[in-house]
Amino acid sequence: MRPVALVGIGKTAFGAFADRNLSSLAVEAGEKCLRNAHAGPSQVESFYLGNFAGPAFVGQNHLAPYVSTALGILGVPATRIEAACASSGSAFFHAWTEVAAGVYDLVMVVGVEKMTSQPTARVSQILAEAGDCSGEMKVGSTFASLFAMIARRHMHEFGTRKEHLSMVAVKNHAAGALNPDAHMRKAITLEQAMAAKPIAEPLNLYDCSLVSDGAAAVLLAPLERAREFAAKPVRVLGIAQCSDYLALDQKADITTFPAVRRAGELAYRMAGVSAREIEFAELHDCFTIAEIVATEDLGFVEKGRGGPYAFAGCTSLAGERPVNTSGGLKAKGHPVGATGVAQICDLVLQIRGEAGARQIVRHSLGLAENLGGSGATCVVTILGAA
Amino acid sequence: MRSGIVYTETVIWSAPEAFAADVPYQTAIVALDGGGRVTARVAGDRVAIGDRVTEAEPRNGIPFFHKA
């Protein structure tokens, strides 16, 4: 396999944009990415789109060539990947395999979701279809309720407390307040986070990520050609995608995500690094408990200690290993199909030293973890300066 | 009727559109006495992890359990 580099990134702001459609968001991110790499659309040899539910949210299917042609990328393979909230992480993984295998040199990945044109109950229904609709979802579960059940069990087994969960929200809002592209740019107090209205007990409004519109894009190239496009290329050191059951009731232990553990182990092995060496991370905080469990599954902290680890500030911007310096899904926003690629863009910004007010001091080795559903898909990527 | 122990549970306050009229309602994963687990709705009193539950009449094809 050839070493692969990121040579361009582009993102829209995340938010609720009544005047923007799916195509305009995807095109904005894609064009910014091409400009960032000093490349033109005719140079792109293969195109991937990560998108979860375009057909349900905006009534458009066959989305990959719909977006690629709008970007002026004509004639080449254009492929959509759907893997729930890990759609664009998975698209990124498959784009990486093409470049690593030497099939193509220049491959673009765009992730996009346009969610806010639907009312909340309809959004919940569409998101619920990423669970097992023949079982757990048939009884009226929501994604919040699945993660709430994970939180309850984690609390029961390990003594994790509600304030541990809320501190994750406080931390990610603090980082999001420094991110000009974040959906929610508002710091909150622990008291506010604890007192919000319940969504699925013990999770309340501040434990849940946002329903957002947005898009993100990256351009991949073989490392040997990276400097044709980028002054500061970033190298993909390790990457893996793993899978697991959709339904929580089929898993032996719901306080851990086996797909995250395995993808982490494989990515660490490929990169030749240990969990201890990872300096910062973008983790999939679709709900606060998910970030706590991810810090455990990725080996940042021992099993069951993720709550106190977050509460002590170890994962804050000034902590020993900052997690979600972008604000995470919690504050940056969670346009489902855009999230995986957006995480990659946020790692690249830190590694290049371009993260502005939220720039951290140790920023040469970062990890992104993109989770689909309640753990049925996971993509872990490790990036470092090239 | 099946019976078992509550493995985990939650009370849902924000529902998908098909269940909006039921809010708030409790769901649980029940570890069945015969082995395996099932996700179900809870009828009657709220239950907690470790509670013993037995199956009630299903409604609209949805399994319900209540406190034993």
Coordinates of C-alpha atoms in Angstrom, one line a residue:
Chain A
M1 CA 0.0 0.0 0.0
R2 CA 1.1 3.6 -0.7
P3 CA 1.2 6.2 2.0
V4 CA -1.7 8.6 1.6
A5 CA -1.9 12.4 2.4
L6 CA -4.7 14.9 2.8
V7 CA -3.9 17.8 0.5
G8 CA -7.1 19.9 0.8
I9 CA -10.0 20.5 3.2
G10 CA -13.2 22.6 3.0
K11 CA -16.2 23.1 5.2
T12 CA -19.3 25.1 5.4
A13 CA -20.4 26.6 8.7
F14 CA -22.8 24.2 10.5
G15 CA -26.2 25.5 11.6
A16 CA -29.9 25.7 10.6
F17 CA -29.9 27.4 7.2
A18 CA -33.4 27.8 5.8
D19 CA -32.1 29.4 2.6
R20 CA -29.6 26.6 1.8
N21 CA -30.3 23.3 0.0
L22 CA -28.2 20.1 0.1
S23 CA -26.5 20.8 -3.2
S24 CA -25.4 24.3 -2.3
L25 CA -23.9 23.1 0.9
A26 CA -22.0 20.3 -0.7
V27 CA -20.7 22.5 -3.5
E28 CA -19.5 25.2 -1.1
A29 CA -17.5 22.6 0.9
G30 CA -16.2 20.9 -2.3
E31 CA -15.1 24.2 -4.0
K32 CA -13.4 25.4 -0.8
C33 CA -11.5 22.1 -0.7
L34 CA -10.4 22.3 -4.3
R35 CA -9.2 25.9 -3.8
N36 CA -7.4 24.8 -0.6
A37 CA -5.5 22.2 -2.7
H38 CA -4.9 24.5 -5.6
A39 CA -6.7 21.9 -7.8
G40 CA -9.4 21.9 -10.3
P41 CA -12.5 19.6 -10.7
S42 CA -11.1 18.0 -13.8
Q43 CA -8.2 16.6 -11.8
V44 CA -10.4 14.6 -9.5
E45 CA -10.3 10.9 -10.5
S46 CA -12.9 9.4 -8.2
F47 CA -15.6 11.0 -6.0
Y48 CA -17.2 9.7 -2.8
L49 CA -20.2 11.2 -1.1
G50 CA -21.1 10.4 2.5
N51 CA -24.8 11.0 3.2
F52 CA -27.2 9.3 5.5
A53 CA -30.7 10.2 4.5
G54 CA -30.9 12.6 1.7
P55 CA -33.9 10.8 0.2
A56 CA -35.9 11.1 3.4
F57 CA -34.7 14.6 4.4
V58 CA -34.8 16.4 1.0
G59 CA -36.4 14.0 -1.4
Q60 CA -33.4 13.4 -3.7
N61 CA -31.7 10.1 -4.4
H62 CA -28.7 9.2 -6.6
L63 CA -26.8 11.8 -4.7
A64 CA -23.2 11.2 -5.6
P65 CA -23.3 12.3 -9.3
Y66 CA -25.9 14.9 -8.3
V67 CA -23.2 16.6 -6.2
S68 CA -20.1 15.7 -8.2
T69 CA -21.6 17.2 -11.4
A70 CA -22.6 20.3 -9.6
L71 CA -18.9 20.6 -8.6
G72 CA -17.9 20.2 -12.3
I73 CA -16.4 16.8 -11.7
L74 CA -17.6 14.9 -14.8
G75 CA -17.3 11.3 -16.0
V76 CA -15.5 9.7 -13.1
P77 CA -16.8 7.2 -10.6
A78 CA -19.2 8.9 -8.2
T79 CA -20.2 6.7 -5.3
R80 CA -22.5 7.4 -2.3
I81 CA -21.8 5.6 1.0
E82 CA -24.5 5.3 3.7
A83 CA -23.5 4.1 7.1
A84 CA -25.8 6.2 9.4
C85 CA -23.7 8.8 11.3
A86 CA -20.5 7.2 10.0
S87 CA -21.5 7.7 6.4
S88 CA -18.7 10.1 5.5
G89 CA -16.1 8.4 7.8
S90 CA -16.8 5.3 5.8
A91 CA -16.7 7.2 2.5
F92 CA -13.3 8.6 3.6
F93 CA -12.1 5.0 4.4
H94 CA -13.1 3.8 1.0
A95 CA -11.5 6.8 -0.7
W96 CA -8.3 6.1 1.2
T97 CA -8.3 2.4 0.0
E98 CA -8.4 3.6 -3.6
V99 CA -5.5 5.9 -3.2
A100 CA -3.5 3.5 -1.0
A101 CA -4.1 0.7 -3.5
G102 CA -2.9 2.8 -6.4
V103 CA -6.2 2.7 -8.3
Y104 CA -6.4 6.5 -8.4
D105 CA -4.2 9.4 -7.3
L106 CA -6.6 12.3 -6.6
V107 CA -9.8 11.3 -4.8
M108 CA -12.4 13.7 -3.3
V109 CA -14.7 12.9 -0.4
V110 CA -17.7 15.2 0.5
G111 CA -20.0 14.6 3.4
V112 CA -23.3 16.4 3.6
E113 CA -26.7 16.4 5.4
K114 CA -29.5 18.8 5.1
M115 CA -31.7 18.1 8.2
T116 CA -33.5 21.2 9.4
S117 CA -36.2 21.3 6.7
Q118 CA -38.1 18.7 8.7
P119 CA -39.8 19.0 12.1
T120 CA -38.1 17.5 15.1
A121 CA -40.4 14.4 15.4
R122 CA -39.9 13.6 11.7
V123 CA -36.1 14.0 12.2
S124 CA -36.3 11.6 15.1
Q125 CA -38.2 9.1 13.0
I126 CA -35.7 9.3 10.1
L127 CA -32.7 8.9 12.5
A128 CA -34.4 6.0 14.2
E129 CA -34.2 4.1 10.9
A130 CA -30.5 3.7 11.5
G131 CA -31.4 1.3 14.3
D132 CA -33.0 -2.2 14.1
C133 CA -36.5 -1.4 12.9
S134 CA -37.7 -4.9 13.4
G135 CA -36.9 -4.9 17.1
E136 CA -35.6 -2.1 19.2
M137 CA -37.1 0.7 17.1
K138 CA -40.5 -0.9 16.8
V139 CA -41.2 -0.2 20.5
G140 CA -40.7 3.5 20.2
S141 CA -37.0 3.9 20.8
T142 CA -35.1 7.0 19.7
F143 CA -31.3 7.3 19.3
A144 CA -31.3 9.4 22.5
S145 CA -33.1 6.5 24.3
L146 CA -30.5 3.9 23.1
F147 CA -27.7 6.0 24.4
A148 CA -29.7 6.8 27.5
M149 CA -29.9 3.0 28.2
I150 CA -26.1 2.8 27.6
A151 CA -25.6 5.7 30.1
R152 CA -27.9 4.0 32.7
R153 CA -25.9 0.7 32.5
H154 CA -22.6 2.6 32.6
M155 CA -23.7 4.4 35.7
H156 CA -24.9 1.2 37.3
E157 CA -21.7 -0.7 36.6
F158 CA -19.0 2.0 37.1
G159 CA -20.6 4.7 39.2
T160 CA -20.6 7.2 36.4
R161 CA -22.6 10.3 37.5
K162 CA -24.9 12.7 35.7
E163 CA -22.5 15.6 36.3
H164 CA -19.8 13.6 34.5
L165 CA -22.1 13.5 31.4
S166 CA -22.9 17.2 31.8
M167 CA -19.3 18.2 32.1
V168 CA -18.7 16.8 28.6
A169 CA -21.4 19.2 27.3
V170 CA -19.9 22.1 29.2
K171 CA -16.4 21.3 27.8
N172 CA -17.6 20.9 24.2
H173 CA -19.7 24.1 24.4
A174 CA -16.6 26.0 25.7
A175 CA -14.6 24.8 22.6
G176 CA -17.5 25.5 20.2
A177 CA -17.8 29.0 21.5
L178 CA -14.3 29.5 19.9
N179 CA -15.2 28.0 16.6
P180 CA -16.6 30.5 14.1
D181 CA -18.1 27.7 12.1
A182 CA -19.9 26.0 15.0
H183 CA -23.7 25.7 15.1
M184 CA -23.8 26.6 18.8
R185 CA -21.3 29.3 19.9
K186 CA -22.4 29.6 23.5
A187 CA -20.5 28.5 26.6
I188 CA -22.8 26.9 29.3
T189 CA -22.4 26.3 33.0
L190 CA -22.5 22.9 34.7
E191 CA -25.7 24.1 36.5
Q192 CA -27.4 24.9 33.1
A193 CA -26.2 21.6 31.6
M194 CA -27.7 19.6 34.6
A195 CA -31.0 21.4 34.6
A196 CA -32.1 21.2 31.0
K197 CA -35.3 19.4 30.0
P198 CA -35.2 15.6 29.8
I199 CA -35.0 13.9 26.4
A200 CA -34.5 10.3 27.4
E201 CA -33.5 9.8 31.1
P202 CA -30.8 10.3 32.2
L203 CA -30.0 12.4 29.1
N204 CA -31.3 15.9 28.8
L205 CA -31.2 18.5 26.0
Y206 CA -27.6 19.4 26.7
D207 CA -26.5 15.7 26.5
C208 CA -27.7 15.5 22.9
S209 CA -25.9 16.7 19.7
L210 CA -27.6 19.2 17.4
V211 CA -29.8 18.8 14.3
S212 CA -27.8 20.7 11.7
D213 CA -27.2 21.5 8.1
G214 CA -23.7 21.4 6.7
A215 CA -21.0 19.9 4.5
A216 CA -17.3 19.1 4.6
A217 CA -14.8 17.9 2.0
V218 CA -11.3 16.5 1.8
L219 CA -9.0 15.7 -1.1
L220 CA -6.7 12.7 -0.9
A221 CA -3.5 12.1 -2.9
P222 CA -0.5 9.7 -2.7
L223 CA 2.1 11.1 -0.2
E224 CA 4.7 11.3 -3.0
R225 CA 2.6 13.8 -4.9
A226 CA 1.3 15.7 -1.8
R227 CA 3.5 18.8 -2.2
E228 CA 2.2 19.4 -5.7
F229 CA -1.0 20.5 -3.9
A230 CA -0.3 21.4 -0.3
A231 CA 2.4 23.4 1.5
K232 CA 1.5 21.5 4.7
P233 CA 0.2 18.0 3.7
V234 CA -1.1 15.8 6.5
R235 CA -0.5 12.1 6.4
V236 CA -3.0 9.3 7.1
L237 CA -1.0 7.2 9.5
G238 CA -3.6 4.7 10.4
I239 CA -7.3 3.9 9.5
A240 CA -9.8 1.2 10.0
Q241 CA -13.5 0.6 9.6
C242 CA -15.3 -2.1 11.7
S243 CA -18.8 -3.3 12.2
D244 CA -21.1 -4.8 14.9
Y245 CA -24.8 -5.6 15.5
L246 CA -27.3 -2.8 15.0
A247 CA -29.5 -3.7 18.0
L248 CA -28.3 -3.0 21.5
D249 CA -30.1 -6.1 22.8
Q250 CA -27.9 -8.4 20.7
K251 CA -24.7 -7.1 22.4
A252 CA -23.3 -8.9 25.4
D253 CA -22.1 -5.6 27.0
I254 CA -23.6 -2.2 26.0
T255 CA -21.1 -0.2 28.0
T256 CA -18.5 -0.7 25.3
F257 CA -18.5 -0.5 21.5
P258 CA -16.6 -3.5 20.1
A259 CA -16.4 -1.8 16.6
V260 CA -14.6 1.2 18.2
R261 CA -12.2 -1.0 20.2
R262 CA -11.3 -3.0 17.1
A263 CA -11.0 -0.1 14.7
G264 CA -8.8 1.7 17.3
E265 CA -6.6 -1.3 17.7
L266 CA -6.2 -1.7 13.9
A267 CA -5.5 2.0 13.4
Y268 CA -3.0 2.1 16.2
R269 CA -1.2 -0.9 14.7
M270 CA -1.1 0.5 11.2
A271 CA 0.2 3.9 12.5
G272 CA 2.7 2.2 14.8
V273 CA 1.6 4.3 17.8
S274 CA -0.1 3.5 21.1
A275 CA -3.2 5.2 22.6
R276 CA -0.9 7.0 25.1
E277 CA 0.9 8.8 22.3
I278 CA -2.3 10.4 20.8
E279 CA -2.2 14.1 21.6
F280 CA -5.7 15.1 20.7
A281 CA -8.9 13.7 19.2
E282 CA -12.2 14.4 17.6
L283 CA -14.6 11.8 19.1
H284 CA -18.2 11.0 18.1
D285 CA -20.1 12.8 20.9
C286 CA -23.6 12.3 19.4
F287 CA -24.5 12.0 23.1
T288 CA -22.3 12.9 26.0
I289 CA -22.1 9.3 27.2
A290 CA -20.7 8.3 23.7
E291 CA -17.6 10.5 24.2
I292 CA -17.0 9.0 27.7
V293 CA -17.3 5.4 26.3
A294 CA -15.1 6.3 23.3
T295 CA -12.3 7.6 25.6
E296 CA -12.4 4.2 27.3
D297 CA -12.7 2.0 24.2
L298 CA -9.8 3.9 22.5
G299 CA -7.6 3.3 25.5
F300 CA -7.2 7.0 26.6
V301 CA -8.4 5.9 30.1
E302 CA -9.2 2.6 31.7
K303 CA -12.6 1.0 31.3
G304 CA -15.2 2.7 33.6
R305 CA -13.1 5.8 34.4
G306 CA -14.2 7.9 31.4
G307 CA -16.6 9.9 33.5
P308 CA -14.2 11.1 36.1
Y309 CA -11.5 11.6 33.4
A310 CA -13.8 14.1 31.6
F311 CA -14.9 15.7 34.9
A312 CA -11.3 16.3 35.9
G313 CA -10.7 18.4 32.8
C314 CA -8.2 15.9 31.2
T315 CA -10.1 16.2 27.8
S316 CA -10.6 20.0 27.8
L317 CA -8.7 22.4 25.6
A318 CA -6.1 22.9 28.3
G319 CA -6.1 19.3 29.4
E320 CA -3.6 16.5 28.9
R321 CA -5.4 15.2 25.8
P322 CA -8.0 17.6 24.4
V323 CA -11.1 15.9 22.9
N324 CA -13.3 17.8 20.5
T325 CA -11.4 21.0 20.1
S326 CA -14.0 21.9 17.4
G327 CA -16.8 21.8 19.9
G328 CA -17.7 18.3 18.8
L329 CA -21.1 17.1 17.5
K330 CA -22.5 18.7 20.7
A331 CA -21.6 22.3 19.8
K332 CA -20.1 22.3 16.4
G333 CA -23.2 20.5 15.1
H334 CA -24.1 17.1 13.7
P335 CA -25.2 17.2 10.1
V336 CA -25.1 13.4 10.2
G337 CA -23.5 12.6 6.8
A338 CA -21.0 15.4 7.1
T339 CA -19.7 14.6 10.5
G340 CA -17.0 12.0 9.7
V341 CA -15.2 14.2 7.1
A342 CA -15.7 17.3 9.3
Q343 CA -13.8 15.5 12.1
I344 CA -11.0 14.9 9.6
C345 CA -11.0 18.6 8.6
D346 CA -10.8 19.6 12.3
L347 CA -7.8 17.3 12.9
V348 CA -6.1 18.8 9.8
L349 CA -6.7 22.4 11.0
Q350 CA -5.0 21.6 14.4
I351 CA -2.1 19.7 12.8
R352 CA -1.4 22.6 10.4
G353 CA -1.7 25.1 13.3
E354 CA -4.7 26.8 11.7
A355 CA -7.3 26.3 14.4
G356 CA -7.3 29.9 15.6
A357 CA -8.5 30.7 19.1
R358 CA -8.9 26.9 19.8
Q359 CA -5.4 26.0 18.7
I360 CA -3.8 23.6 21.1
V361 CA -0.1 23.3 22.0
R362 CA 0.6 19.6 21.2
H363 CA -1.0 19.1 17.9
S364 CA 1.1 16.8 15.7
L365 CA -0.7 13.4 16.3
G366 CA -4.6 13.3 16.2
L367 CA -7.3 10.7 16.1
A368 CA -10.8 10.8 14.8
E369 CA -13.6 8.4 15.8
N370 CA -16.8 8.4 13.7
L371 CA -19.6 6.1 15.0
G372 CA -22.7 4.9 13.1
G373 CA -25.9 4.2 14.9
S374 CA -25.4 2.9 18.4
G375 CA -22.1 1.3 17.3
A376 CA -22.8 -0.8 14.3
T377 CA -20.2 1.0 12.2
C378 CA -17.0 2.7 13.4
V379 CA -14.2 4.4 11.5
V380 CA -11.0 5.4 13.4
T381 CA -8.4 7.5 11.6
I382 CA -5.0 8.7 12.9
L383 CA -3.4 11.7 11.2
G384 CA 0.0 13.3 11.6
A385 CA 2.1 15.9 10.0
A386 CA 3.6 14.6 6.7
Chain B
M1 CA -45.5 -15.4 29.0
R2 CA -41.8 -14.5 29.2
S3 CA -40.1 -13.1 32.3
G4 CA -36.7 -11.8 33.2
I5 CA -34.6 -9.0 34.8
V6 CA -34.2 -5.4 33.7
Y7 CA -30.7 -5.0 32.2
T8 CA -31.2 -1.3 31.4
E9 CA -34.0 1.2 31.0
T10 CA -34.9 4.8 30.1
V11 CA -37.9 7.1 30.1
I12 CA -38.5 8.8 26.7
W13 CA -39.7 12.5 26.7
S14 CA -39.0 13.3 23.1
A15 CA -40.4 10.6 20.7
P16 CA -40.5 9.8 17.0
E17 CA -43.7 11.1 15.4
A18 CA -45.4 7.7 15.5
F19 CA -45.1 7.6 19.4
A20 CA -45.6 11.3 20.2
A21 CA -48.9 10.7 21.9
D22 CA -47.4 8.2 24.4
V23 CA -44.8 10.6 25.9
P24 CA -43.5 10.0 28.6
Y25 CA -43.0 6.3 28.3
Q26 CA -40.4 3.8 29.5
T27 CA -38.5 1.3 27.4
A28 CA -36.2 -1.4 28.8
I29 CA -33.9 -4.2 27.7
V30 CA -35.0 -7.3 29.5
A31 CA -32.6 -10.2 30.1
L32 CA -34.9 -13.2 29.6
D33 CA -34.9 -16.1 32.0
G34 CA -34.5 -18.5 29.1
G35 CA -31.5 -16.6 27.7
G36 CA -31.3 -13.7 25.3
R37 CA -32.5 -10.1 25.6
V38 CA -35.4 -8.2 24.2
T39 CA -36.2 -4.5 24.0
A40 CA -39.7 -3.8 25.2
R41 CA -42.0 -1.1 26.5
V42 CA -42.8 -1.0 30.3
A43 CA -46.5 -1.0 31.4
G44 CA -47.6 0.3 34.8
D45 CA -45.0 1.3 37.4
R46 CA -41.5 2.4 36.3
V47 CA -38.8 -0.2 36.7
A48 CA -35.1 0.0 37.5
I49 CA -32.0 -2.1 36.6
G50 CA -32.2 -5.4 38.4
D51 CA -36.0 -5.5 38.8
R52 CA -37.8 -8.7 37.9
V53 CA -40.4 -8.2 35.2
T54 CA -43.0 -10.4 33.4
E55 CA -44.5 -10.0 30.0
A56 CA -47.9 -8.3 29.6
E57 CA -50.3 -8.4 26.6
P58 CA -48.6 -7.0 23.5
R59 CA -50.2 -3.9 22.0
N60 CA -50.0 -3.3 18.3
G61 CA -47.4 -6.0 18.0
I62 CA -45.2 -4.3 20.6
P63 CA -43.9 -6.4 23.5
F64 CA -44.8 -5.0 27.0
F65 CA -43.4 -6.0 30.4
H66 CA -44.4 -5.0 33.9
K67 CA -43.0 -5.3 37.3
A68 CA -43.4 -8.8 38.7

